[in-house]
XYZ file of C-alpha atoms in Angstrom:
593
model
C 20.109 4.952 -47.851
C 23.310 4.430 -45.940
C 23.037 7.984 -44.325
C 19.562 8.217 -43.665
C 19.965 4.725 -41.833
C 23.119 6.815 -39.797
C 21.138 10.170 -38.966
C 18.359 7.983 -37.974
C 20.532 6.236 -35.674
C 22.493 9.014 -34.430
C 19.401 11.087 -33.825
C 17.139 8.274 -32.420
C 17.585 9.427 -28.991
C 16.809 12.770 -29.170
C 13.782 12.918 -31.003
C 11.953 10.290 -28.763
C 10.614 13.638 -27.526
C 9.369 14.956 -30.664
C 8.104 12.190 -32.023
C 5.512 11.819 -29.070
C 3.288 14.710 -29.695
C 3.545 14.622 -33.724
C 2.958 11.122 -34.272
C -1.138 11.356 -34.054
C -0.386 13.874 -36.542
C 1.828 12.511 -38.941
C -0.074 9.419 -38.830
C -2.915 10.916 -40.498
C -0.211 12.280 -43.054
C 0.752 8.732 -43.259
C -2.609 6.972 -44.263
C -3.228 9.943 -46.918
C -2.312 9.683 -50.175
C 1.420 9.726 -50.714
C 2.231 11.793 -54.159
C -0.489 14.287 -51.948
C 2.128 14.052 -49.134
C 5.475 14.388 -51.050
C 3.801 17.392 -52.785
C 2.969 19.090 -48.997
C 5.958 18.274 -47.282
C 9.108 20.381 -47.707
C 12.547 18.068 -47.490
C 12.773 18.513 -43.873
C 9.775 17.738 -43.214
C 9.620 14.580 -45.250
C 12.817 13.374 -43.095
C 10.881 14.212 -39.726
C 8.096 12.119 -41.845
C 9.937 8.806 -42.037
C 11.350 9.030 -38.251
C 7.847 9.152 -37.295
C 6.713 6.517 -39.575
C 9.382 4.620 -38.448
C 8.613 5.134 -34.678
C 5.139 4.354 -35.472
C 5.029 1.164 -36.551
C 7.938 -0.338 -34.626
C 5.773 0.646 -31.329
C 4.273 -2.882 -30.620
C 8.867 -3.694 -29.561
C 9.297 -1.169 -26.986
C 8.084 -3.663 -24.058
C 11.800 -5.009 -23.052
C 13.236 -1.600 -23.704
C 11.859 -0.085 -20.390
C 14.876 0.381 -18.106
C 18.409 0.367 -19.040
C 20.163 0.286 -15.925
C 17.762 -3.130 -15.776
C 17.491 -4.595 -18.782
C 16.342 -8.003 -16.891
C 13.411 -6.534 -15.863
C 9.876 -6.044 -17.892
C 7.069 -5.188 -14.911
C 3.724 -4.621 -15.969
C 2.823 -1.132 -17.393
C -0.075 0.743 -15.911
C -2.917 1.999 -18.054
C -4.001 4.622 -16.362
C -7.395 6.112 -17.624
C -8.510 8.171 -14.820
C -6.327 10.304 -12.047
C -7.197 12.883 -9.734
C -3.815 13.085 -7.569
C -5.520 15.949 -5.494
C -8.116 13.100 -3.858
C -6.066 10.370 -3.357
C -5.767 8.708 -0.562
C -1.390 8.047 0.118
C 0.451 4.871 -0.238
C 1.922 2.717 -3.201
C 0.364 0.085 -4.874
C 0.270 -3.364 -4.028
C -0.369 -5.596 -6.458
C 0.830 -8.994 -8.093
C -0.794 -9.547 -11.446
C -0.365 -12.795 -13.841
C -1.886 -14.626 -16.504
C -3.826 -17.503 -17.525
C -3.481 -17.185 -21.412
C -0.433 -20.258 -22.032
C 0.603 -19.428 -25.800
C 3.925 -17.602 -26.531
C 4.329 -14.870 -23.426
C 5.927 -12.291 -25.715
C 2.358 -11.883 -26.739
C 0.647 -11.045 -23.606
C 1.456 -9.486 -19.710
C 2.360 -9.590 -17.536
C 6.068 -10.428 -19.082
C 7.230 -11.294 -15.142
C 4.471 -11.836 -13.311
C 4.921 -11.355 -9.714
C 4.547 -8.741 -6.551
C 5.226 -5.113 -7.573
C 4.874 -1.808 -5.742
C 3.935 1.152 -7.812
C 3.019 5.110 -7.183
C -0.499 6.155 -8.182
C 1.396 7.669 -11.232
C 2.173 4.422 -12.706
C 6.324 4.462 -11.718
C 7.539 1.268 -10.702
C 9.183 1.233 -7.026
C 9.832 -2.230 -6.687
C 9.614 -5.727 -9.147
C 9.411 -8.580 -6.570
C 10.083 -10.690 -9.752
C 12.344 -13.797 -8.605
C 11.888 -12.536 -5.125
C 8.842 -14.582 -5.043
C 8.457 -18.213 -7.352
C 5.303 -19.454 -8.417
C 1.416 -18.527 -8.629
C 1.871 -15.077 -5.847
C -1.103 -14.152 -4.107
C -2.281 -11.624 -1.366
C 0.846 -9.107 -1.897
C 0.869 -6.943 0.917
C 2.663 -4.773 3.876
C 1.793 -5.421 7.566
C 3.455 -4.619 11.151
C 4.573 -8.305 12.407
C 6.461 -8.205 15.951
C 6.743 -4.459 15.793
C 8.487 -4.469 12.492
C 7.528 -3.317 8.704
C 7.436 -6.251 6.777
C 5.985 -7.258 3.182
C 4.750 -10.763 2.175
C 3.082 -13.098 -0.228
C 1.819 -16.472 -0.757
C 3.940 -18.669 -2.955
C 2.140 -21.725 -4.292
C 1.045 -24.056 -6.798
C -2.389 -23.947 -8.075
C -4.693 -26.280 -9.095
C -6.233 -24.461 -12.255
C -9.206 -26.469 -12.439
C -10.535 -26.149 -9.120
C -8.912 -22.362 -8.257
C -7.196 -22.933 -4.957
C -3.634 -23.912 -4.326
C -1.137 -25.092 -2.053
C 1.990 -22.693 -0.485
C 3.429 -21.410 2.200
C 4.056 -17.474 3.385
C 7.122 -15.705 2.373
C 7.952 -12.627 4.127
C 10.570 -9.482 3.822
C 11.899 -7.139 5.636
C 12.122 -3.483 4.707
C 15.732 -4.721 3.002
C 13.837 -7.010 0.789
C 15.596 -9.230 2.684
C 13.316 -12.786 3.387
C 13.432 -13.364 6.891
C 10.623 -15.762 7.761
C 8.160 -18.590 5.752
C 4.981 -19.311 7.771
C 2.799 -22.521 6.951
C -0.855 -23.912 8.594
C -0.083 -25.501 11.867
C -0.230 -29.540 12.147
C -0.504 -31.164 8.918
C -2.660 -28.977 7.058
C -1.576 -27.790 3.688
C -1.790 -23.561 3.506
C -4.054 -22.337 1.076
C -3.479 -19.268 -1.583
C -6.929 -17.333 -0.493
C -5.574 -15.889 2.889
C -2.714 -14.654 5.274
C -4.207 -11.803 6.859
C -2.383 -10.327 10.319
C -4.286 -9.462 12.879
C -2.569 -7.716 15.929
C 1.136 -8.447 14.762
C 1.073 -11.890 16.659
C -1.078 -14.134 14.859
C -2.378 -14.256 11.431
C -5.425 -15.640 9.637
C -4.750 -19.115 7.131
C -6.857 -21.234 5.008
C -6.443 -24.716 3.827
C -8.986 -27.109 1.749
C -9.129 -30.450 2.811
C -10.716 -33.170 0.720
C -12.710 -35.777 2.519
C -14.131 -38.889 1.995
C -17.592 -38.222 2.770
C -20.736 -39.732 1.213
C -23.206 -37.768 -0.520
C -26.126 -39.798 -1.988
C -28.296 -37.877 -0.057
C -27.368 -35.308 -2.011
C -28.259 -37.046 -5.372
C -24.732 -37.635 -6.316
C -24.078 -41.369 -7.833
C -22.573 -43.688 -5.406
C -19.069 -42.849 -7.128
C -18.576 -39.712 -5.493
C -17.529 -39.912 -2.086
C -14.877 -37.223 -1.704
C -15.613 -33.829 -0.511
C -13.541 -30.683 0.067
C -13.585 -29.227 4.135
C -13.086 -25.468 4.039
C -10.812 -24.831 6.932
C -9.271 -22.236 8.513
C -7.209 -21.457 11.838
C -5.464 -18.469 13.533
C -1.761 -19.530 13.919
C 0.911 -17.724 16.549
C 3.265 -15.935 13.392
C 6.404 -16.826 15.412
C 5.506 -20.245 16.501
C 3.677 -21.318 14.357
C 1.368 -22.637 16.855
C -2.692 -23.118 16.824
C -4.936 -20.653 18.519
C -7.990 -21.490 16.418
C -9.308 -24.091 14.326
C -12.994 -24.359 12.645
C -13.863 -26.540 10.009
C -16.988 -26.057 7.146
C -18.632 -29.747 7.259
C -19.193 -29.202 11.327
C -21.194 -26.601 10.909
C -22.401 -25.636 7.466
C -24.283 -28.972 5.132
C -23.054 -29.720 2.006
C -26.584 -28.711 0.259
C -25.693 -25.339 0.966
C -23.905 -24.907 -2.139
C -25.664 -23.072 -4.808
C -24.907 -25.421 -7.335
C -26.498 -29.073 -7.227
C -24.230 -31.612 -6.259
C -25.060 -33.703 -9.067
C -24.721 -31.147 -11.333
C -20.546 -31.491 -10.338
C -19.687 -27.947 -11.794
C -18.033 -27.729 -8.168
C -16.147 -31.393 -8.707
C -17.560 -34.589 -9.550
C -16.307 -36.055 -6.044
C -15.095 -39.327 -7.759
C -11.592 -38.779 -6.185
C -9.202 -36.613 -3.657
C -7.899 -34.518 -6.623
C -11.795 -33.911 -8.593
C -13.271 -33.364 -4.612
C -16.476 -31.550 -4.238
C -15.694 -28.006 -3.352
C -19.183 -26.784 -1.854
C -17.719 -24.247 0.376
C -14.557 -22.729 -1.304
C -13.568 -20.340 1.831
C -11.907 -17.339 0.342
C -11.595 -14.577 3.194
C -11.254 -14.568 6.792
C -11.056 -11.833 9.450
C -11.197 -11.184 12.744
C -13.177 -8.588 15.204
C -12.576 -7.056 18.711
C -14.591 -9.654 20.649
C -12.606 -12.643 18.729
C -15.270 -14.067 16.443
C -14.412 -14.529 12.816
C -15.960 -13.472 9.593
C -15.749 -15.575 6.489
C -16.862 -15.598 3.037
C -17.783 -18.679 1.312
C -17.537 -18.568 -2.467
C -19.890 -22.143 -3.934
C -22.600 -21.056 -0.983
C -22.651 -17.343 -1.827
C -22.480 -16.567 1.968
C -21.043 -14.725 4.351
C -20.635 -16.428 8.006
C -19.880 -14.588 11.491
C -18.485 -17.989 13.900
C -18.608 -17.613 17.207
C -14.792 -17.353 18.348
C -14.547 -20.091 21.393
C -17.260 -22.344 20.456
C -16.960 -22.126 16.575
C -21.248 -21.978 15.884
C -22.534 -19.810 13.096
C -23.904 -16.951 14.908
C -25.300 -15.977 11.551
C -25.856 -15.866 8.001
C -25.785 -13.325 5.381
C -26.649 -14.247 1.827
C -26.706 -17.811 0.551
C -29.908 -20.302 1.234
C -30.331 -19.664 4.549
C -29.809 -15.748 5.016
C -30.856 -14.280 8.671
C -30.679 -10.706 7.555
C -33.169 -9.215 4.752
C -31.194 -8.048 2.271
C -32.250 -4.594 1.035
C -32.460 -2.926 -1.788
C -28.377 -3.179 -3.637
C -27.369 -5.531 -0.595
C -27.671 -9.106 -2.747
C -24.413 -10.380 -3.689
C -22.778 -13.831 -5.603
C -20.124 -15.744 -5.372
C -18.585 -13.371 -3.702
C -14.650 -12.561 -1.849
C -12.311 -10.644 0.770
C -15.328 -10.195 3.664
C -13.991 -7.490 6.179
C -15.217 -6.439 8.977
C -15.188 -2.521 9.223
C -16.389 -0.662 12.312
C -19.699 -1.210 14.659
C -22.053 2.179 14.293
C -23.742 4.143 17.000
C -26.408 2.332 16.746
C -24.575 -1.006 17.417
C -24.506 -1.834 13.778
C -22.082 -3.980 12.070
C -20.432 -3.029 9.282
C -18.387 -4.825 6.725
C -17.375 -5.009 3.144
C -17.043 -7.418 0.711
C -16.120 -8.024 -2.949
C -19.603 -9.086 -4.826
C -18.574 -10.902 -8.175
C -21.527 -11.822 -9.687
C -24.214 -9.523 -8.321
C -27.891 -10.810 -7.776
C -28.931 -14.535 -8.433
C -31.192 -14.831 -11.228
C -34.608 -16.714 -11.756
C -32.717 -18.918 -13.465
C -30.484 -21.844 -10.365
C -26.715 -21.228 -10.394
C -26.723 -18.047 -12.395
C -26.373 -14.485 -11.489
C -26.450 -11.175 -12.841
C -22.790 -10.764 -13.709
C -22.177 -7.132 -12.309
C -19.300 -6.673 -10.074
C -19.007 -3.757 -7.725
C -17.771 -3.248 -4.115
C -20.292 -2.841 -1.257
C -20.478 -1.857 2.447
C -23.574 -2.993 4.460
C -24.832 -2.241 7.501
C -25.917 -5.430 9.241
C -28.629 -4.547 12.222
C -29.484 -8.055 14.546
C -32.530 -6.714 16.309
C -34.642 -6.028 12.798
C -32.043 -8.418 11.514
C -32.115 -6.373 8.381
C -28.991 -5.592 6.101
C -28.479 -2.521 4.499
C -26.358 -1.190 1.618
C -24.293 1.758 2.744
C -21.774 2.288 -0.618
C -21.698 0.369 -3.669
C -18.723 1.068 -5.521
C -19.407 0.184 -9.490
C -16.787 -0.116 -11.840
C -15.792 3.014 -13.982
C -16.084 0.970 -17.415
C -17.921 1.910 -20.784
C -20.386 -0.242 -22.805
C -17.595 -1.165 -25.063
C -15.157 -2.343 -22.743
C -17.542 -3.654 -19.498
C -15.925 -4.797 -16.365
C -16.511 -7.863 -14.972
C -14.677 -9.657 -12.357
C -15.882 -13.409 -12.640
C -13.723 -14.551 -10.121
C -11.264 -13.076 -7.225
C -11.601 -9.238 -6.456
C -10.328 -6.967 -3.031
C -12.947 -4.102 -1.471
C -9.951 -1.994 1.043
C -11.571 0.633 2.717
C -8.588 3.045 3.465
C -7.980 4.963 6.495
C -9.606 8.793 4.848
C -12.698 6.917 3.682
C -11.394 6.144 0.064
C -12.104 2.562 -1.444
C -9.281 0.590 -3.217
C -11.428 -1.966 -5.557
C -9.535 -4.822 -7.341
C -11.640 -6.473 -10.371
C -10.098 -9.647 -10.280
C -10.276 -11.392 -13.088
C -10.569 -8.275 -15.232
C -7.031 -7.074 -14.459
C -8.183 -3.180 -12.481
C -8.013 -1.442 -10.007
C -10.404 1.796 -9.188
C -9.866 3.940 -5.963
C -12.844 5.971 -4.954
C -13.364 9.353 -2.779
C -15.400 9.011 0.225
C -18.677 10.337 -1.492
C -17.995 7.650 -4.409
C -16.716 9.446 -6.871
C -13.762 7.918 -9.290
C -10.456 9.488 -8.417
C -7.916 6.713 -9.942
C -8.710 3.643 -12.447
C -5.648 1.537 -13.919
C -5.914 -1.548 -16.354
C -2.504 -3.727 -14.758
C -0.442 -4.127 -18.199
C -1.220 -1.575 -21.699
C -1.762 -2.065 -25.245
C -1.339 -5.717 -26.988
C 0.140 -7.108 -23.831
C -3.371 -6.429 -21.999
C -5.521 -7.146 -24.594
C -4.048 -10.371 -25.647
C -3.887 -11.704 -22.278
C -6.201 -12.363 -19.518
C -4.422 -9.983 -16.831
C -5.709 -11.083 -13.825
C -4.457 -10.213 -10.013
C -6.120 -11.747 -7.134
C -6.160 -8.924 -4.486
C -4.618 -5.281 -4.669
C -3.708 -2.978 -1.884
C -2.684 0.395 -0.886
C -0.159 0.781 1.517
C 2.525 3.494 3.102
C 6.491 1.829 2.665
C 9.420 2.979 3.416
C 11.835 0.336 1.735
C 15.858 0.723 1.661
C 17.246 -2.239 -0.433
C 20.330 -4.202 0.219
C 20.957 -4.989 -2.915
C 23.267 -2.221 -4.744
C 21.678 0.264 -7.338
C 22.007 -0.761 -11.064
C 24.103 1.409 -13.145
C 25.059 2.052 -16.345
C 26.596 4.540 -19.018
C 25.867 4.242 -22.519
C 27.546 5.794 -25.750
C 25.922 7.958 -28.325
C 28.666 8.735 -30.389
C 30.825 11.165 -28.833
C 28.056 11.420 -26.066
C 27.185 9.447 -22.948
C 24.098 9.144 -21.216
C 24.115 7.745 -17.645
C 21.171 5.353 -16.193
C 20.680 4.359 -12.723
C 18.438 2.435 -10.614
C 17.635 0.621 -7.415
C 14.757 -1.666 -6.986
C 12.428 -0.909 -4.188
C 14.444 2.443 -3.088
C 11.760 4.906 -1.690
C 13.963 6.985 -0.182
C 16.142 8.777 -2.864
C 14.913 12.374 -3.889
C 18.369 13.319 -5.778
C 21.002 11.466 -8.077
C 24.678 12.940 -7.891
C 26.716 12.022 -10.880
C 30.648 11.697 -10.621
C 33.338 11.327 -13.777
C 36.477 9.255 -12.767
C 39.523 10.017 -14.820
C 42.823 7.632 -14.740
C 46.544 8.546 -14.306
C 47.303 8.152 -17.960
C 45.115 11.395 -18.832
C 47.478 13.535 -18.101
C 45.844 14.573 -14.153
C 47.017 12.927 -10.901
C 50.051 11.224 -11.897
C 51.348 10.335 -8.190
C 51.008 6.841 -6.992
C 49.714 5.198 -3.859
C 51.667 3.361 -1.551
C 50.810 0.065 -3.092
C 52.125 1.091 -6.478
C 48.148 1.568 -7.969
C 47.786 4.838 -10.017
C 45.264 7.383 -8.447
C 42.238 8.480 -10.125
C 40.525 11.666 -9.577
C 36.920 12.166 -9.004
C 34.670 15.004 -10.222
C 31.487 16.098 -9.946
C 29.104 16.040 -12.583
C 26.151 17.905 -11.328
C 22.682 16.039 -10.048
C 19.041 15.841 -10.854
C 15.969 14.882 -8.765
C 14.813 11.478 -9.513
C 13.147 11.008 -11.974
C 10.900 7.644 -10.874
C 12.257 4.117 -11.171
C 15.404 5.053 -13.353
C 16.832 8.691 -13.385
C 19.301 9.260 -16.673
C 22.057 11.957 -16.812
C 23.354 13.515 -19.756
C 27.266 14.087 -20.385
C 28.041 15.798 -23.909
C 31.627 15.231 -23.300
C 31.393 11.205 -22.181
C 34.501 10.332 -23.818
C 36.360 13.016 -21.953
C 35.999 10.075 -18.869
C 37.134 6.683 -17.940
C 34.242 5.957 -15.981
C 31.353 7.248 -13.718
C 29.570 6.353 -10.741
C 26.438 7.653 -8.788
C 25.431 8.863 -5.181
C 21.844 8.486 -3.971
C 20.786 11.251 -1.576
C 17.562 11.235 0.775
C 15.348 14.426 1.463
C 17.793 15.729 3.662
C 21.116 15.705 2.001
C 22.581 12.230 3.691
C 24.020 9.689 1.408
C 22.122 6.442 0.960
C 24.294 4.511 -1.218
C 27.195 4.950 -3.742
C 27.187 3.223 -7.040
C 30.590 1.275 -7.985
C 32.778 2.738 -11.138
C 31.398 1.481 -14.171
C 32.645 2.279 -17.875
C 31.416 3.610 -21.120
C 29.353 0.342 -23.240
C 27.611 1.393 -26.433
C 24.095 2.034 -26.713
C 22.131 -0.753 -28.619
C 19.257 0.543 -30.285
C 15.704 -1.287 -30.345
C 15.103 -3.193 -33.445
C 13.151 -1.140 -35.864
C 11.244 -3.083 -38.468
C 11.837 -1.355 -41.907
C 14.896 0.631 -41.030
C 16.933 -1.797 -39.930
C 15.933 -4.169 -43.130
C 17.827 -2.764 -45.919
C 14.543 -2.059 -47.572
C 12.322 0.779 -47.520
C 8.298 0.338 -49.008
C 7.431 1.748 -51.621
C 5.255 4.215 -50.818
C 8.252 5.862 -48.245
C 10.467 5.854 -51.083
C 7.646 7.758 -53.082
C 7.415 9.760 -50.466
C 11.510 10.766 -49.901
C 11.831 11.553 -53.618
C 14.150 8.088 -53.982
C-alpha cells in the first residue's frame, strides 16, 4: 500500500492531464460492478483505475488549490456555458460578486468576495480582494481628470432594507488608491450609484429618512418616518455640489406600488425601519443636463428637468405619460441609461426590468427578467420596445433576477446583461443572439450559495501593478516546477525563466569587492503566458540554487524582474481515501489486494 501511496504521489502531477478526459469514462467503470471490472481491466489499467477514482471523488477540495504562486487567493471561478469569441465585443470583465448565504463559507462562493477583472475566457487578471473592504458595489473603469482609473463603492449595508452607506474608492492604473469621494454636505453616499459623467463630476445617491406623517396614507399614527430618495452631481475633485433633487418635492409618497400600510417597504415606526417608497437605484445624465432616474418601490422611470428639478415625465409606475407597447412594461426595475436620441428625435434608453409586467393581482409581477431598450416618442407620447434581451436559461435551471441587475449597451452594439440576484452575466450580438453566458462561481460553491453581484461591466484596461509578481518554485522529487504571477498585469505576453547557481558549485569562484561570492545567472528558456499564472518546467531543479523570472511585453521590453527565490517542496492537495491509510473495499477488490 506503501508504494502505491508513493507512485501516486510522485505521479500526481503529471497525470492531472490524463485524468481529465478519462474520468467520464472511468467513472462509468467505477459505478459498474467491480469483480466485472477487475475481470476487464489489465494491471495497468486497474492502477490508471484507482488514480482516477481517486481524482474523482476528491474533486469537491480543489477550490484553494487554484494558484500557487498565490496561495492567498481563491477568486470566483467562471462557469462558462456559452462562448462565441468570434462575436464578442473587447474588454475584461468587471464584476464584484458576493453572497448572502451566512453558514460556513467553505461551503459556498464567492470564497473572497470582492472586485475582479476577468477575460471572456474565464482567466483571472486581477482579485481586488483586500483592495476593497466591505459590501463592493458598482466595480468599474472610467476616465477621471484625463486619467484611467478603476473604482468601487465600499459600504455597509443594511440587509433588510437593501441600501447602504460608503464612500468611493478609486485606483489608478498601479492599483494604487489615490482618491475616496463622498456626497457633498452631510449626506451619507449610497451603494446604488457613482457614475462619471464627463471626467469632472460624477452622479451619487443617498437615502435620507424623514420624519414625515403619513395617515393620509392609511398608515397608523406610529409611523412617521419616511425615506427621501436623493441624489446630486458632485465636482470629483472638490467634492463640491452642482446638483441636488430630492424624491418627496416632487414625486407623493402614494406612488409606491405597495400600500403603505401594507409596510413591506418599512413600517415607518422609526429612522432605521423608514418607509422606503422611492428606493432610487440609477441615475444618469444627457447632453442638455437633465437627469434620468429609476425608482425601484414606484416601478418608474423619471426624466427631471436639470435647472429647475420638475418631472418632465413619467415612464411606468401609476402615473405613466408614455403608452407602453407591446414588451415595453417593466417592474421594479434598475440601472436606467440614457442611450442616443434617433432621427426622428426619439429618446432612447435602457434599463434593467426585474420583475417584468405587474399582474392582476397589487404588488405582484410576472417574475421574468430580461434587458430592454425603448424608444420613447413625446409627440404620440408612446414608448416602444426596440430589443429585449431574455436570459439564455433552461426550464430546469430558470433565471430570475429578483433584485439588482446592469443592461450596458457596448460601443459595437453588443449588450452586457447582469442578472443580479441570480449570479450571470449574458453578452449579446447586435441582432440578439447569445454570444457569451457565465454563472460567477462553479459547482457546489454556486449552487450552495446565493451568488449574487450587483452590476457587471465590460471594459478595455491596461493595468501595470506596483506590487511585485508572486513567485515560486516547487519540488517534485528530483524535479522543479516554477509558478509565477502578478495580479492585475495585462501587459505581459512572455515569461523568461533564469537558474542562479552559487560559488560553492564549483562555477564563478571570484569574489566581489565587498567579499560576497558571485553567482551566475542562466537562462532557462521562456513560454507565452499562460493566463493568470504561467508554470515552467525544469527536469534538472536540483541542479540550481535558485530561480527568478522576467516579464516581457509584446514588444520585447522588460516589465518587471522577479527576486531570487529557492526550491520549497510541493504539498499535495488532501485526497480523501489515499491519504487515509485505508482503501474501500470494493478498490481493494478491484486491485487484486
Amino acid at each position: 500500500m506503501f508504494l502505491i501511496y508513493k507512485c501516486i504521489s510522485d505521479l500526481d502531477v503529471y497525470l492531472e492531464s490524463i485524468l481529465e478526459h478519462t474520468n467520464r469514462a472511468l467513472a462509468e467503470i467505477i459505478t459498474s460492478d467491480a469483480a466485472a471490472s477487475k475481470m476487464l481491466l489489465p494491471p495497468t489499467s486497474r492502477f490508471l483505475y484507482l488514480i482516477a477514482y481517486l481524482n474523482i471523488i476528491s474533486h469537491g477540495v480543489q477550490a484553494n488549490w487554484q494558484y500557487k504562486s498565490r496561495p492567498d487567493l481563491s477568486p470566483p471561478t467562471l462557469n462558462i456555458t456559452i462562448s462565441h469569441p468570434q462575436h464578442l465585443s473587447p474588454g475584461y470583465i468587471f464584476v464584484a460578486p458576493y453572497s448572502t448565504v451566512k453558514t460556513n463559507p467553505l461551503n459556498h462562493g464567492p470564497l473572497q468576495p470582492g472586485p475582479y477583472i476577468f477575460t471572456t475566457s474565464g482567466e483571472l487578471v486581477w482579485s481586488g480582494f483586500s483592495y476593497a473592504v466591505g459590501f463592493v458595489t458598482n466595480f468599474q473603469a472610467a476616465n477621471i481628470n484625463g486619467q484611467d482609473v478603476l473604482f468601487a463603492i465600499e459600504s455597509r449595508r443594511n440587509v433588510r432594507h437593501v441600501h447602504g452607506h460608503g464612500y468611493v474608492k478609486i485606483w489608478d492604473k498601479s492599483y494604487r488608491a489615490i482618491k475616496e469621494v463622498r456626497a457633498a454636505g452631510h449626506r451619507l453616499l449610497d451603494i446604488h450609484e457613482f457614475h462619471v459623467l464627463d471626467g469632472k463630476t460624477a452622479l451619487v445617491e443617498s437615502y435620507e429618512p424623514r420624519p414625515y406623517d403619513l395617515r393620509a396614507y392609511g398608515a397608523g399614527p406610529a409611523s412617521q418616518w419616511v425615506v427621501e430618495g436623493v441624489f446630486q452631481e458632485v465636482d470629483i475633485n472638490s467634492g463640491k455640489l452642482v446638483f441636488e433633487w430630492r424624491s418627496l418635492d416632487h414625486v407623493g409618497v402614494d406612488e409606491s406600488v405597495e400600500s403603505i400600510s401594507s409596510g413591506k417597504f418599512g413600517t415607518g415606526h422609526n429612522s432605521t425601519d423608514a418607509l422606503d417608497y422611492f428606493h432610487i437605484n440609477s441615475v444618469d445624465r444627457d447632453s442638455e443636463h437633465n437627469y434620468l432616474i429609476s425608482a425601484r418601490h414606484t416601478s418608474t422611470i423619471y426624466k427631471i428637468n436639470g435647472t429647475t428639478g420638475d418631472v418632465i415625465w413619467r415612464l411606468g409606475g401609476k402615473h405613466s405619460n408614455f403608452t407602453l407597447k407591446e414588451g415595453v412594461e417593466f417592474g421594479l426595475q434598475h440601472h436606467a441609461r440614457f442611450i442616443s436620441r434617433s432621427d426622428d428625435g426619439d429618446e432612447i434608453i435602457s434599463i434593467f426590468d426585474n420583475s417584468g409586467p405587474a399582474s392582476e393581482k397589487h404588488g405582484t409581477y410576472a417574475n421574468k427578467s430580461s434587458g430592454k431598450i425603448i424608444s420613447l416618442n413625446t409627440d404620440s407620447w408612446t414608448a416602444t420596445l426596440l430589443q429585449g434581451f431574455s436570459p439564455p436559461d433552461s426550464p430546469q435551471s430558470p433565471i430570475f433576477a429578483a433584485n439588482q441587475g446592469s443592461t450596458q449597451i457596448l460601443l459595437n452594439g453588443n449588450a452586457f446583461i447582469n442578472w443580479g440576484s441570480a449570479g450571470a452575466v449574458t453578452e449579446y450580438s447586435s441582432n440578439g443572439s447569445v454570444v457569451f453566458h457565465a454563472y460567477l462561481d462553479s459547482g457546489d460553491l454556486y449552487t450552495n450559495g446565493a451568488v449574487q453581484n450587483y452590476r457587471a461591466f465590460k471594459f478595455n484596461w491596461t493595468g501595470t501593478p506596483h506590487e511585485d509578481p508572486a513567485f515560486v518554485a516547487l519540488g517534485h522529487g528530483e524535479s522543479t516546477v516554477l509558478y509565477v504571477s502578478w495580479n492585475g498585469d495585462t501587459e505581459t505576453r512572455v515569461w523568461e525563466f533564469f537558474g542562479v547557481r552559487f560559488n560553492g558549485t564549483g562555477m564563478d569562484r571570484s569574489s566581489g569587492e565587498d567579499g560576497e561570492s558571485k553567482k551566475r545567472h542562466v537562462w532557462l528558456g521562456k513560454v507565452e503566458r499562460e493566463g493568470f499564472e504561467t508554470s515552467f518546467y525544469v527536469f534538472s531543479g536540483s541542479d540550481w540554487s535558485g530561480f527568478y523570472a522576467r516579464s516581457l511585453d509584446g514588444d520585447g521590453k522588460v516589465l518587471v524582474e522577479t527576486g531570487v527565490v529557492g526550491v520549497r517542496p510541493y504539498i499535495y492537495p488532501y485526497v480523501p481515501g489515499r491519504d487515509d491509510l485505508f482503501l474501500g473495499e470494493e478498490l481493494q477488490t478491484v486491485l487484486g489486494m
